[in-house]
Amino acid sequence: MTGDLELRHVRNDSPDAVALTEQVQQFYVAIYGGPDGTPFTAEEFAPPNGGFLVGYIGGCPVAMGGWRFAPYDAPAGADRAAEIKRMYVAGEVRGRGFARALLTALEDDARAAGADWMVLETGRPQVAAVALYRSSGYVDIEPYGFYGDKPDVVSLGKRLQPQR
């Protein structure tokens, strides 16, 4: 059930997004030994360059994710690829379908802005994330981006179907 998750567009540097970013960085330190060092600015996740969503339950921020038009070479066949970054659901609310709802909302938002592909990087240790993306239609693509040369990185992409 995702009925109690409210998704709101916010800036990547809003207090709630910053608090969730601190949580995800601690998660990365625990599983990778260090934080995510991908360089980006908050403006990359603000319209018209991208979007950022925070999910709330009862007014408390519990999930987040952003997309930006990909600053890297797009996959073959893509005209305008968008990249997902910082997708995260707090541990205490996992298993309730919030990640899938957030992923769908990010795809819809990017598609509405003109994206025809969605790409992302994740790590092999994030088994649940990899399973979510694959079950949502993401397939392996050529490694790209900041971590493209790392052996434990999984690069995935999905063609976004036009909205009907």
PDB file of C-alpha atoms in Angstrom:
ATOM      1  CA  MET A   1       0.000   0.000   0.000  1.00  0.00           C
ATOM      2  CA  THR A   2       1.272   3.441  -0.868  1.00  0.00           C
ATOM      3  CA  GLY A   3      -1.817   5.410   0.051  1.00  0.00           C
ATOM      4  CA  ASP A   4      -0.232   7.139   3.029  1.00  0.00           C
ATOM      5  CA  LEU A   5       2.872   8.339   1.141  1.00  0.00           C
ATOM      6  CA  GLU A   6       2.577  11.923  -0.097  1.00  0.00           C
ATOM      7  CA  LEU A   7       5.136  12.902  -2.736  1.00  0.00           C
ATOM      8  CA  ARG A   8       6.063  16.578  -3.020  1.00  0.00           C
ATOM      9  CA  HIS A   9       8.370  18.410  -5.399  1.00  0.00           C
ATOM     10  CA  VAL A  10      11.100  20.112  -3.359  1.00  0.00           C
ATOM     11  CA  ARG A  11      14.563  21.494  -3.961  1.00  0.00           C
ATOM     12  CA  ASN A  12      17.456  19.094  -3.524  1.00  0.00           C
ATOM     13  CA  ASP A  13      18.887  21.486  -0.927  1.00  0.00           C
ATOM     14  CA  SER A  14      15.669  21.792   1.108  1.00  0.00           C
ATOM     15  CA  PRO A  15      15.981  20.870   4.807  1.00  0.00           C
ATOM     16  CA  ASP A  16      14.029  17.616   4.386  1.00  0.00           C
ATOM     17  CA  ALA A  17      16.098  16.533   1.362  1.00  0.00           C
ATOM     18  CA  VAL A  18      19.312  17.382   3.212  1.00  0.00           C
ATOM     19  CA  ALA A  19      18.217  15.336   6.262  1.00  0.00           C
ATOM     20  CA  LEU A  20      17.398  12.319   4.059  1.00  0.00           C
ATOM     21  CA  THR A  21      20.682  12.775   2.174  1.00  0.00           C
ATOM     22  CA  GLU A  22      22.524  12.502   5.484  1.00  0.00           C
ATOM     23  CA  GLN A  23      20.698   9.215   6.139  1.00  0.00           C
ATOM     24  CA  VAL A  24      21.532   7.767   2.727  1.00  0.00           C
ATOM     25  CA  GLN A  25      25.159   8.849   3.049  1.00  0.00           C
ATOM     26  CA  GLN A  26      25.378   6.953   6.367  1.00  0.00           C
ATOM     27  CA  PHE A  27      23.889   3.938   4.572  1.00  0.00           C
ATOM     28  CA  TYR A  28      26.558   4.239   1.851  1.00  0.00           C
ATOM     29  CA  VAL A  29      29.309   4.452   4.463  1.00  0.00           C
ATOM     30  CA  ALA A  30      27.979   1.267   6.081  1.00  0.00           C
ATOM     31  CA  ILE A  31      27.857  -0.763   2.848  1.00  0.00           C
ATOM     32  CA  TYR A  32      30.612   0.835   0.737  1.00  0.00           C
ATOM     33  CA  GLY A  33      32.965   2.282   3.328  1.00  0.00           C
ATOM     34  CA  GLY A  34      32.423   5.885   2.219  1.00  0.00           C
ATOM     35  CA  PRO A  35      29.802   8.382   1.054  1.00  0.00           C
ATOM     36  CA  ASP A  36      28.665   8.961  -2.512  1.00  0.00           C
ATOM     37  CA  GLY A  37      30.995  11.506  -4.054  1.00  0.00           C
ATOM     38  CA  THR A  38      29.115  12.165  -7.301  1.00  0.00           C
ATOM     39  CA  PRO A  39      29.477  15.884  -8.026  1.00  0.00           C
ATOM     40  CA  PHE A  40      26.288  17.833  -8.733  1.00  0.00           C
ATOM     41  CA  THR A  41      24.491  21.027  -7.765  1.00  0.00           C
ATOM     42  CA  ALA A  42      20.975  21.575  -6.476  1.00  0.00           C
ATOM     43  CA  GLU A  43      20.189  23.462  -9.684  1.00  0.00           C
ATOM     44  CA  GLU A  44      20.666  20.261 -11.701  1.00  0.00           C
ATOM     45  CA  PHE A  45      17.602  18.851  -9.913  1.00  0.00           C
ATOM     46  CA  ALA A  46      15.436  21.956 -10.352  1.00  0.00           C
ATOM     47  CA  PRO A  47      13.129  22.548 -13.315  1.00  0.00           C
ATOM     48  CA  PRO A  48      13.755  22.663 -16.212  1.00  0.00           C
ATOM     49  CA  ASN A  49      16.974  20.661 -15.661  1.00  0.00           C
ATOM     50  CA  GLY A  50      15.479  18.016 -13.410  1.00  0.00           C
ATOM     51  CA  GLY A  51      13.222  17.339 -10.478  1.00  0.00           C
ATOM     52  CA  PHE A  52      13.419  16.212  -6.874  1.00  0.00           C
ATOM     53  CA  LEU A  53      10.721  14.525  -4.808  1.00  0.00           C
ATOM     54  CA  VAL A  54      10.422  13.870  -1.092  1.00  0.00           C
ATOM     55  CA  GLY A  55       7.883  11.403   0.256  1.00  0.00           C
ATOM     56  CA  TYR A  56       6.109  12.155   3.510  1.00  0.00           C
ATOM     57  CA  ILE A  57       4.088  10.060   5.918  1.00  0.00           C
ATOM     58  CA  GLY A  58       2.137  12.145   8.388  1.00  0.00           C
ATOM     59  CA  GLY A  59       4.298  15.135   7.539  1.00  0.00           C
ATOM     60  CA  CYS A  60       7.582  13.302   8.226  1.00  0.00           C
ATOM     61  CA  PRO A  61      10.067  12.891   5.352  1.00  0.00           C
ATOM     62  CA  VAL A  62      10.764   9.199   4.721  1.00  0.00           C
ATOM     63  CA  ALA A  63      11.767   8.890   1.045  1.00  0.00           C
ATOM     64  CA  MET A  64      13.444  10.893  -1.681  1.00  0.00           C
ATOM     65  CA  GLY A  65      14.711  10.755  -5.200  1.00  0.00           C
ATOM     66  CA  GLY A  66      15.782  13.055  -7.945  1.00  0.00           C
ATOM     67  CA  TRP A  67      16.393  13.079 -11.650  1.00  0.00           C
ATOM     68  CA  ARG A  68      18.433  15.320 -13.878  1.00  0.00           C
ATOM     69  CA  PHE A  69      19.019  15.389 -17.580  1.00  0.00           C
ATOM     70  CA  ALA A  70      22.000  13.088 -17.943  1.00  0.00           C
ATOM     71  CA  PRO A  71      25.302  14.955 -18.117  1.00  0.00           C
ATOM     72  CA  TYR A  72      26.827  11.853 -19.726  1.00  0.00           C
ATOM     73  CA  ASP A  73      26.483  10.271 -23.138  1.00  0.00           C
ATOM     74  CA  ALA A  74      22.996   8.889 -23.571  1.00  0.00           C
ATOM     75  CA  PRO A  75      22.462   5.188 -24.271  1.00  0.00           C
ATOM     76  CA  ALA A  76      22.171   4.183 -27.916  1.00  0.00           C
ATOM     77  CA  GLY A  77      18.755   5.149 -29.220  1.00  0.00           C
ATOM     78  CA  ALA A  78      18.129   7.823 -26.591  1.00  0.00           C
ATOM     79  CA  ASP A  79      17.502  11.398 -27.624  1.00  0.00           C
ATOM     80  CA  ARG A  80      17.214  12.900 -24.143  1.00  0.00           C
ATOM     81  CA  ALA A  81      18.186  10.709 -21.207  1.00  0.00           C
ATOM     82  CA  ALA A  82      17.522  11.550 -17.572  1.00  0.00           C
ATOM     83  CA  GLU A  83      19.484  10.127 -14.651  1.00  0.00           C
ATOM     84  CA  ILE A  84      18.095   9.078 -11.276  1.00  0.00           C
ATOM     85  CA  LYS A  85      20.141  10.106  -8.234  1.00  0.00           C
ATOM     86  CA  ARG A  86      19.680   9.839  -4.484  1.00  0.00           C
ATOM     87  CA  MET A  87      16.710   7.498  -4.536  1.00  0.00           C
ATOM     88  CA  TYR A  88      16.233   6.376  -0.949  1.00  0.00           C
ATOM     89  CA  VAL A  89      13.538   5.056   1.370  1.00  0.00           C
ATOM     90  CA  ALA A  90      14.167   5.111   5.122  1.00  0.00           C
ATOM     91  CA  GLY A  91      14.660   1.654   6.604  1.00  0.00           C
ATOM     92  CA  GLU A  92      11.718   1.836   8.974  1.00  0.00           C
ATOM     93  CA  VAL A  93       9.203   2.210   6.103  1.00  0.00           C
ATOM     94  CA  ARG A  94      10.696  -0.173   3.537  1.00  0.00           C
ATOM     95  CA  GLY A  95       8.630  -3.027   2.183  1.00  0.00           C
ATOM     96  CA  ARG A  96       5.473  -0.930   1.733  1.00  0.00           C
ATOM     97  CA  GLY A  97       5.800  -0.177  -1.999  1.00  0.00           C
ATOM     98  CA  PHE A  98       7.135   3.343  -1.505  1.00  0.00           C
ATOM     99  CA  ALA A  99      10.271   2.811  -3.601  1.00  0.00           C
ATOM    100  CA  ARG A 100       8.225   1.600  -6.576  1.00  0.00           C
ATOM    101  CA  ALA A 101       5.802   4.536  -6.199  1.00  0.00           C
ATOM    102  CA  LEU A 102       8.721   6.967  -6.022  1.00  0.00           C
ATOM    103  CA  LEU A 103      10.412   5.394  -9.046  1.00  0.00           C
ATOM    104  CA  THR A 104       7.213   5.667 -11.082  1.00  0.00           C
ATOM    105  CA  ALA A 105       6.768   9.303 -10.050  1.00  0.00           C
ATOM    106  CA  LEU A 106      10.368  10.129 -11.034  1.00  0.00           C
ATOM    107  CA  GLU A 107       9.879   8.464 -14.421  1.00  0.00           C
ATOM    108  CA  ASP A 108       6.604  10.320 -14.997  1.00  0.00           C
ATOM    109  CA  ASP A 109       8.148  13.642 -14.006  1.00  0.00           C
ATOM    110  CA  ALA A 110      11.156  13.177 -16.299  1.00  0.00           C
ATOM    111  CA  ARG A 111       8.955  11.990 -19.171  1.00  0.00           C
ATOM    112  CA  ALA A 112       6.751  15.081 -18.805  1.00  0.00           C
ATOM    113  CA  ALA A 113       9.908  17.229 -19.084  1.00  0.00           C
ATOM    114  CA  GLY A 114      10.913  15.520 -22.333  1.00  0.00           C
ATOM    115  CA  ALA A 115      13.087  12.571 -21.271  1.00  0.00           C
ATOM    116  CA  ASP A 116      12.863   9.441 -23.395  1.00  0.00           C
ATOM    117  CA  TRP A 117      15.240   7.284 -21.325  1.00  0.00           C
ATOM    118  CA  MET A 118      15.995   6.925 -17.636  1.00  0.00           C
ATOM    119  CA  VAL A 119      19.431   5.756 -16.512  1.00  0.00           C
ATOM    120  CA  LEU A 120      20.983   5.119 -13.121  1.00  0.00           C
ATOM    121  CA  GLU A 121      23.988   3.717 -11.321  1.00  0.00           C
ATOM    122  CA  THR A 122      23.659   1.537  -8.246  1.00  0.00           C
ATOM    123  CA  GLY A 123      25.903  -0.980  -6.524  1.00  0.00           C
ATOM    124  CA  ARG A 124      25.842  -4.753  -6.438  1.00  0.00           C
ATOM    125  CA  PRO A 125      25.603  -4.727  -2.607  1.00  0.00           C
ATOM    126  CA  GLN A 126      22.217  -2.983  -2.938  1.00  0.00           C
ATOM    127  CA  VAL A 127      20.437  -6.209  -3.862  1.00  0.00           C
ATOM    128  CA  ALA A 128      16.915  -4.910  -3.162  1.00  0.00           C
ATOM    129  CA  ALA A 129      17.492  -1.786  -5.268  1.00  0.00           C
ATOM    130  CA  VAL A 130      18.834  -3.803  -8.201  1.00  0.00           C
ATOM    131  CA  ALA A 131      15.819  -6.136  -7.948  1.00  0.00           C
ATOM    132  CA  LEU A 132      13.403  -3.185  -7.864  1.00  0.00           C
ATOM    133  CA  TYR A 133      14.915  -1.600 -10.961  1.00  0.00           C
ATOM    134  CA  ARG A 134      15.059  -4.846 -12.921  1.00  0.00           C
ATOM    135  CA  SER A 135      11.451  -5.707 -12.014  1.00  0.00           C
ATOM    136  CA  SER A 136      10.487  -2.214 -13.211  1.00  0.00           C
ATOM    137  CA  GLY A 137      11.899  -2.797 -16.691  1.00  0.00           C
ATOM    138  CA  TYR A 138      15.469  -1.544 -16.296  1.00  0.00           C
ATOM    139  CA  VAL A 139      18.138  -3.409 -18.253  1.00  0.00           C
ATOM    140  CA  ASP A 140      21.918  -3.380 -18.206  1.00  0.00           C
ATOM    141  CA  ILE A 141      23.514  -0.562 -20.184  1.00  0.00           C
ATOM    142  CA  GLU A 142      27.121   0.368 -20.830  1.00  0.00           C
ATOM    143  CA  PRO A 143      28.810   1.673 -17.670  1.00  0.00           C
ATOM    144  CA  TYR A 144      28.754   5.465 -17.508  1.00  0.00           C
ATOM    145  CA  GLY A 145      29.154   8.323 -15.125  1.00  0.00           C
ATOM    146  CA  PHE A 146      31.149   9.053 -12.024  1.00  0.00           C
ATOM    147  CA  TYR A 147      31.409   5.403 -10.966  1.00  0.00           C
ATOM    148  CA  GLY A 148      31.417   3.878 -14.453  1.00  0.00           C
ATOM    149  CA  ASP A 149      34.865   2.355 -13.996  1.00  0.00           C
ATOM    150  CA  LYS A 150      34.106   0.650 -10.654  1.00  0.00           C
ATOM    151  CA  PRO A 151      33.625  -3.142 -10.732  1.00  0.00           C
ATOM    152  CA  ASP A 152      30.691  -3.272  -8.276  1.00  0.00           C
ATOM    153  CA  VAL A 153      28.612  -0.670 -10.123  1.00  0.00           C
ATOM    154  CA  VAL A 154      25.474  -1.715 -11.971  1.00  0.00           C
ATOM    155  CA  SER A 155      24.458   0.665 -14.781  1.00  0.00           C
ATOM    156  CA  LEU A 156      20.823   0.331 -15.777  1.00  0.00           C
ATOM    157  CA  GLY A 157      18.501   2.053 -18.202  1.00  0.00           C
ATOM    158  CA  LYS A 158      14.920   2.037 -19.371  1.00  0.00           C
ATOM    159  CA  ARG A 159      13.207   3.536 -22.412  1.00  0.00           C
ATOM    160  CA  LEU A 160      10.348   5.712 -21.181  1.00  0.00           C
ATOM    161  CA  GLN A 161       7.183   5.057 -23.123  1.00  0.00           C
ATOM    162  CA  PRO A 162       5.243   8.157 -24.182  1.00  0.00           C
ATOM    163  CA  GLN A 163       2.344   9.022 -21.905  1.00  0.00           C
ATOM    164  CA  ARG A 164      -1.071   8.228 -23.328  1.00  0.00           C
TER     165      ARG A 164
END
